[in-house]
Structures are given as structure tokens and as C-alpha cells.
């Protein structure tokens, strides 16, 4: 059974950094890619980062250059490092996967995600 549990959200000032964590189970990166989604106020949940079994990573334009997705396979954990945060980064962040063998990044449609964590960027 696929499960994903996020942690590490919080409040930060503009220009600050946060590291989000995702504990996943029921699959490995060798089978399915892992992504992070973000839902900002009034907007749909959208993918912002992805990592797949080939090691390929992709990022949405809105976070490219400020964000790094990584994985610790032995611990079944994925991470999202957020740097130089801006007020428009405020929202709920979700760890997700698309359970189709052979899928590579970028992924647009995710089928499983966790409960999400809130990130608030304000001064």
C-alpha cells in the first residue's frame, strides 16, 4: 500500500530556507517517481519538482534555481530543499507519486499524495 507522510513545514521570512521531508512506503524510486506538489491559495495543486529512477530531476519554472529534490533510498525518504523563499511560495506542499512502472520525470498527473505540510513565507 502506497503511503506518503510529509514533515518540515513552517513559517519563514522572505529569503529564508526550509527543508521538507517525505517518508514513503509501499514502493521504491526504482519503480515509481517521486514528486512534490504545491497548492497556493486559490490555485490548483501543481507539480513543482520530480525525481525518477534514472536520477533525472525536473522543476517548475516558479521554483527552478531555488529548489532541490533529493532522495535517500535506504531510508525511504525524499526531501525538498527550498531556498530564497518568497511570499508567493506560501501554500501547502505535498509529496506524491505516480504508480506506473517506467514513468520518468516530468510527471503531470500524480495518483497518491500525503496529507501535506503548510509553508508560510512572510515578514
PDB file of C-alpha atoms in Angstrom:
ATOM      1  CA  UNK A   1       0.000   0.000   0.000  1.00  0.00           C
ATOM      2  CA  UNK A   2       1.436   3.335  -1.082  1.00  0.00           C
ATOM      3  CA  UNK A   3       1.799   5.851   1.722  1.00  0.00           C
ATOM      4  CA  UNK A   4       3.499   9.230   1.912  1.00  0.00           C
ATOM      5  CA  UNK A   5       3.914  11.396   5.005  1.00  0.00           C
ATOM      6  CA  UNK A   6       5.345  14.899   4.817  1.00  0.00           C
ATOM      7  CA  UNK A   7       7.036  16.896   7.547  1.00  0.00           C
ATOM      8  CA  UNK A   8       9.131  20.025   7.940  1.00  0.00           C
ATOM      9  CA  UNK A   9       6.751  22.814   7.015  1.00  0.00           C
ATOM     10  CA  UNK A  10       6.617  26.066   8.925  1.00  0.00           C
ATOM     11  CA  UNK A  11       6.873  29.831   8.808  1.00  0.00           C
ATOM     12  CA  UNK A  12       9.885  31.650   7.434  1.00  0.00           C
ATOM     13  CA  UNK A  13      10.808  35.171   6.406  1.00  0.00           C
ATOM     14  CA  UNK A  14      11.397  36.070   2.752  1.00  0.00           C
ATOM     15  CA  UNK A  15      14.827  34.916   1.664  1.00  0.00           C
ATOM     16  CA  UNK A  16      14.818  32.084   4.157  1.00  0.00           C
ATOM     17  CA  UNK A  17      15.065  28.335   3.619  1.00  0.00           C
ATOM     18  CA  UNK A  18      13.152  25.222   4.575  1.00  0.00           C
ATOM     19  CA  UNK A  19      13.739  21.523   4.076  1.00  0.00           C
ATOM     20  CA  UNK A  20      10.672  19.380   3.644  1.00  0.00           C
ATOM     21  CA  UNK A  21      10.812  15.631   4.223  1.00  0.00           C
ATOM     22  CA  UNK A  22       8.676  12.799   2.918  1.00  0.00           C
ATOM     23  CA  UNK A  23       8.617   9.328   4.419  1.00  0.00           C
ATOM     24  CA  UNK A  24       7.259   6.936   1.802  1.00  0.00           C
ATOM     25  CA  UNK A  25       6.356   3.269   1.835  1.00  0.00           C
ATOM     26  CA  UNK A  26       4.805   0.692  -0.460  1.00  0.00           C
ATOM     27  CA  UNK A  27       7.144   1.454  -3.349  1.00  0.00           C
ATOM     28  CA  UNK A  28      10.725   2.436  -4.203  1.00  0.00           C
ATOM     29  CA  UNK A  29      12.218   5.007  -6.527  1.00  0.00           C
ATOM     30  CA  UNK A  30      13.243   2.075  -8.753  1.00  0.00           C
ATOM     31  CA  UNK A  31       9.554   1.574  -9.551  1.00  0.00           C
ATOM     32  CA  UNK A  32       7.807   4.951  -9.349  1.00  0.00           C
ATOM     33  CA  UNK A  33       8.962   8.570  -9.490  1.00  0.00           C
ATOM     34  CA  UNK A  34       8.526  10.915  -6.564  1.00  0.00           C
ATOM     35  CA  UNK A  35       7.335  14.456  -6.865  1.00  0.00           C
ATOM     36  CA  UNK A  36       6.389  17.466  -4.805  1.00  0.00           C
ATOM     37  CA  UNK A  37       3.208  19.375  -5.443  1.00  0.00           C
ATOM     38  CA  UNK A  38       2.244  22.817  -4.209  1.00  0.00           C
ATOM     39  CA  UNK A  39      -1.169  24.363  -3.718  1.00  0.00           C
ATOM     40  CA  UNK A  40      -1.174  28.105  -3.213  1.00  0.00           C
ATOM     41  CA  UNK A  41      -4.314  29.991  -2.119  1.00  0.00           C
ATOM     42  CA  UNK A  42      -6.941  29.981  -4.860  1.00  0.00           C
ATOM     43  CA  UNK A  43      -4.877  27.784  -7.155  1.00  0.00           C
ATOM     44  CA  UNK A  44      -4.959  24.083  -8.039  1.00  0.00           C
ATOM     45  CA  UNK A  45      -2.392  21.637  -6.743  1.00  0.00           C
ATOM     46  CA  UNK A  46       0.508  21.719  -9.203  1.00  0.00           C
ATOM     47  CA  UNK A  47       3.746  19.739  -9.530  1.00  0.00           C
ATOM     48  CA  UNK A  48       6.906  21.687  -8.771  1.00  0.00           C
ATOM     49  CA  UNK A  49       9.631  19.038  -8.571  1.00  0.00           C
ATOM     50  CA  UNK A  50      10.213  15.449  -9.627  1.00  0.00           C
ATOM     51  CA  UNK A  51      12.900  12.787  -9.338  1.00  0.00           C
ATOM     52  CA  UNK A  52      12.886   9.416 -11.064  1.00  0.00           C
ATOM     53  CA  UNK A  53      14.775   6.108 -11.168  1.00  0.00           C
ATOM     54  CA  UNK A  54      17.255   7.436 -13.747  1.00  0.00           C
ATOM     55  CA  UNK A  55      18.260  10.236 -11.384  1.00  0.00           C
ATOM     56  CA  UNK A  56      16.627  12.831 -13.571  1.00  0.00           C
ATOM     57  CA  UNK A  57      15.172  15.829 -11.754  1.00  0.00           C
ATOM     58  CA  UNK A  58      12.782  18.404 -13.136  1.00  0.00           C
ATOM     59  CA  UNK A  59      11.413  21.632 -11.675  1.00  0.00           C
ATOM     60  CA  UNK A  60       8.635  24.055 -12.393  1.00  0.00           C
ATOM     61  CA  UNK A  61       9.776  27.452 -13.636  1.00  0.00           C
ATOM     62  CA  UNK A  62       8.406  29.056 -10.490  1.00  0.00           C
ATOM     63  CA  UNK A  63      10.935  27.267  -8.254  1.00  0.00           C
ATOM     64  CA  UNK A  64      13.769  26.392 -10.650  1.00  0.00           C
ATOM     65  CA  UNK A  65      17.120  27.532  -9.293  1.00  0.00           C
ATOM     66  CA  UNK A  66      15.811  27.838  -5.739  1.00  0.00           C
ATOM     67  CA  UNK A  67      14.728  24.271  -5.093  1.00  0.00           C
ATOM     68  CA  UNK A  68      16.377  20.857  -4.926  1.00  0.00           C
ATOM     69  CA  UNK A  69      14.646  17.496  -4.767  1.00  0.00           C
ATOM     70  CA  UNK A  70      16.622  14.563  -3.428  1.00  0.00           C
ATOM     71  CA  UNK A  71      16.096  11.091  -2.074  1.00  0.00           C
ATOM     72  CA  UNK A  72      17.636   8.778   0.491  1.00  0.00           C
ATOM     73  CA  UNK A  73      16.596   5.402  -0.882  1.00  0.00           C
ATOM     74  CA  UNK A  74      17.823   3.309   2.030  1.00  0.00           C
ATOM     75  CA  UNK A  75      15.650   5.310   4.418  1.00  0.00           C
ATOM     76  CA  UNK A  76      12.682   5.611   2.020  1.00  0.00           C
ATOM     77  CA  UNK A  77      12.812   9.373   2.370  1.00  0.00           C
ATOM     78  CA  UNK A  78      12.537  12.185  -0.126  1.00  0.00           C
ATOM     79  CA  UNK A  79      13.435  15.805   0.507  1.00  0.00           C
ATOM     80  CA  UNK A  80      12.639  19.200  -0.941  1.00  0.00           C
ATOM     81  CA  UNK A  81      15.112  21.947  -0.148  1.00  0.00           C
ATOM     82  CA  UNK A  82      13.511  25.358  -0.581  1.00  0.00           C
ATOM     83  CA  UNK A  83      15.840  28.371  -0.719  1.00  0.00           C
ATOM     84  CA  UNK A  84      15.355  32.105  -1.175  1.00  0.00           C
ATOM     85  CA  UNK A  85      11.703  31.703  -0.302  1.00  0.00           C
ATOM     86  CA  UNK A  86       9.236  34.321  -1.472  1.00  0.00           C
ATOM     87  CA  UNK A  87       5.761  35.227  -0.194  1.00  0.00           C
ATOM     88  CA  UNK A  88       4.275  33.655  -3.330  1.00  0.00           C
ATOM     89  CA  UNK A  89       5.743  30.316  -2.227  1.00  0.00           C
ATOM     90  CA  UNK A  90       3.209  30.250   0.602  1.00  0.00           C
ATOM     91  CA  UNK A  91       0.975  27.234   0.356  1.00  0.00           C
ATOM     92  CA  UNK A  92       0.513  23.563   1.099  1.00  0.00           C
ATOM     93  CA  UNK A  93       3.222  21.191  -0.093  1.00  0.00           C
ATOM     94  CA  UNK A  94       2.576  17.545  -0.865  1.00  0.00           C
ATOM     95  CA  UNK A  95       4.829  14.593  -1.569  1.00  0.00           C
ATOM     96  CA  UNK A  96       3.390  12.420  -4.341  1.00  0.00           C
ATOM     97  CA  UNK A  97       3.931   9.507  -6.666  1.00  0.00           C
ATOM     98  CA  UNK A  98       2.577   8.195  -9.951  1.00  0.00           C
ATOM     99  CA  UNK A  99       2.366   4.402  -9.730  1.00  0.00           C
ATOM    100  CA  UNK A 100       3.154   3.387 -13.307  1.00  0.00           C
ATOM    101  CA  UNK A 101       6.301   1.351 -13.933  1.00  0.00           C
ATOM    102  CA  UNK A 102       8.773   3.086 -16.167  1.00  0.00           C
ATOM    103  CA  UNK A 103       7.421   6.566 -15.617  1.00  0.00           C
ATOM    104  CA  UNK A 104      10.084   9.256 -15.816  1.00  0.00           C
ATOM    105  CA  UNK A 105      10.052  12.937 -14.921  1.00  0.00           C
ATOM    106  CA  UNK A 106       8.388  15.262 -15.529  1.00  0.00           C
ATOM    107  CA  UNK A 107       5.085  13.898 -14.254  1.00  0.00           C
ATOM    108  CA  UNK A 108       1.889  15.928 -14.580  1.00  0.00           C
ATOM    109  CA  UNK A 109      -0.658  13.597 -13.012  1.00  0.00           C
ATOM    110  CA  UNK A 110       0.039  12.118  -9.616  1.00  0.00           C
ATOM    111  CA  UNK A 111      -2.223   9.488  -8.096  1.00  0.00           C
ATOM    112  CA  UNK A 112      -1.047   9.355  -4.482  1.00  0.00           C
ATOM    113  CA  UNK A 113      -0.017  12.138  -2.146  1.00  0.00           C
ATOM    114  CA  UNK A 114       0.308  12.717   1.557  1.00  0.00           C
ATOM    115  CA  UNK A 115      -1.607  14.974   3.897  1.00  0.00           C
ATOM    116  CA  UNK A 116       0.608  17.938   3.070  1.00  0.00           C
ATOM    117  CA  UNK A 117       2.512  20.494   5.116  1.00  0.00           C
ATOM    118  CA  UNK A 118       1.996  24.227   5.258  1.00  0.00           C
ATOM    119  CA  UNK A 119       4.744  26.646   4.272  1.00  0.00           C
ATOM    120  CA  UNK A 120       4.192  30.306   5.097  1.00  0.00           C
ATOM    121  CA  UNK A 121       6.574  32.992   3.893  1.00  0.00           C
ATOM    122  CA  UNK A 122       6.010  36.419   5.387  1.00  0.00           C
ATOM    123  CA  UNK A 123       7.848  39.207   7.125  1.00  0.00           C
TER     124      UNK A 123
END
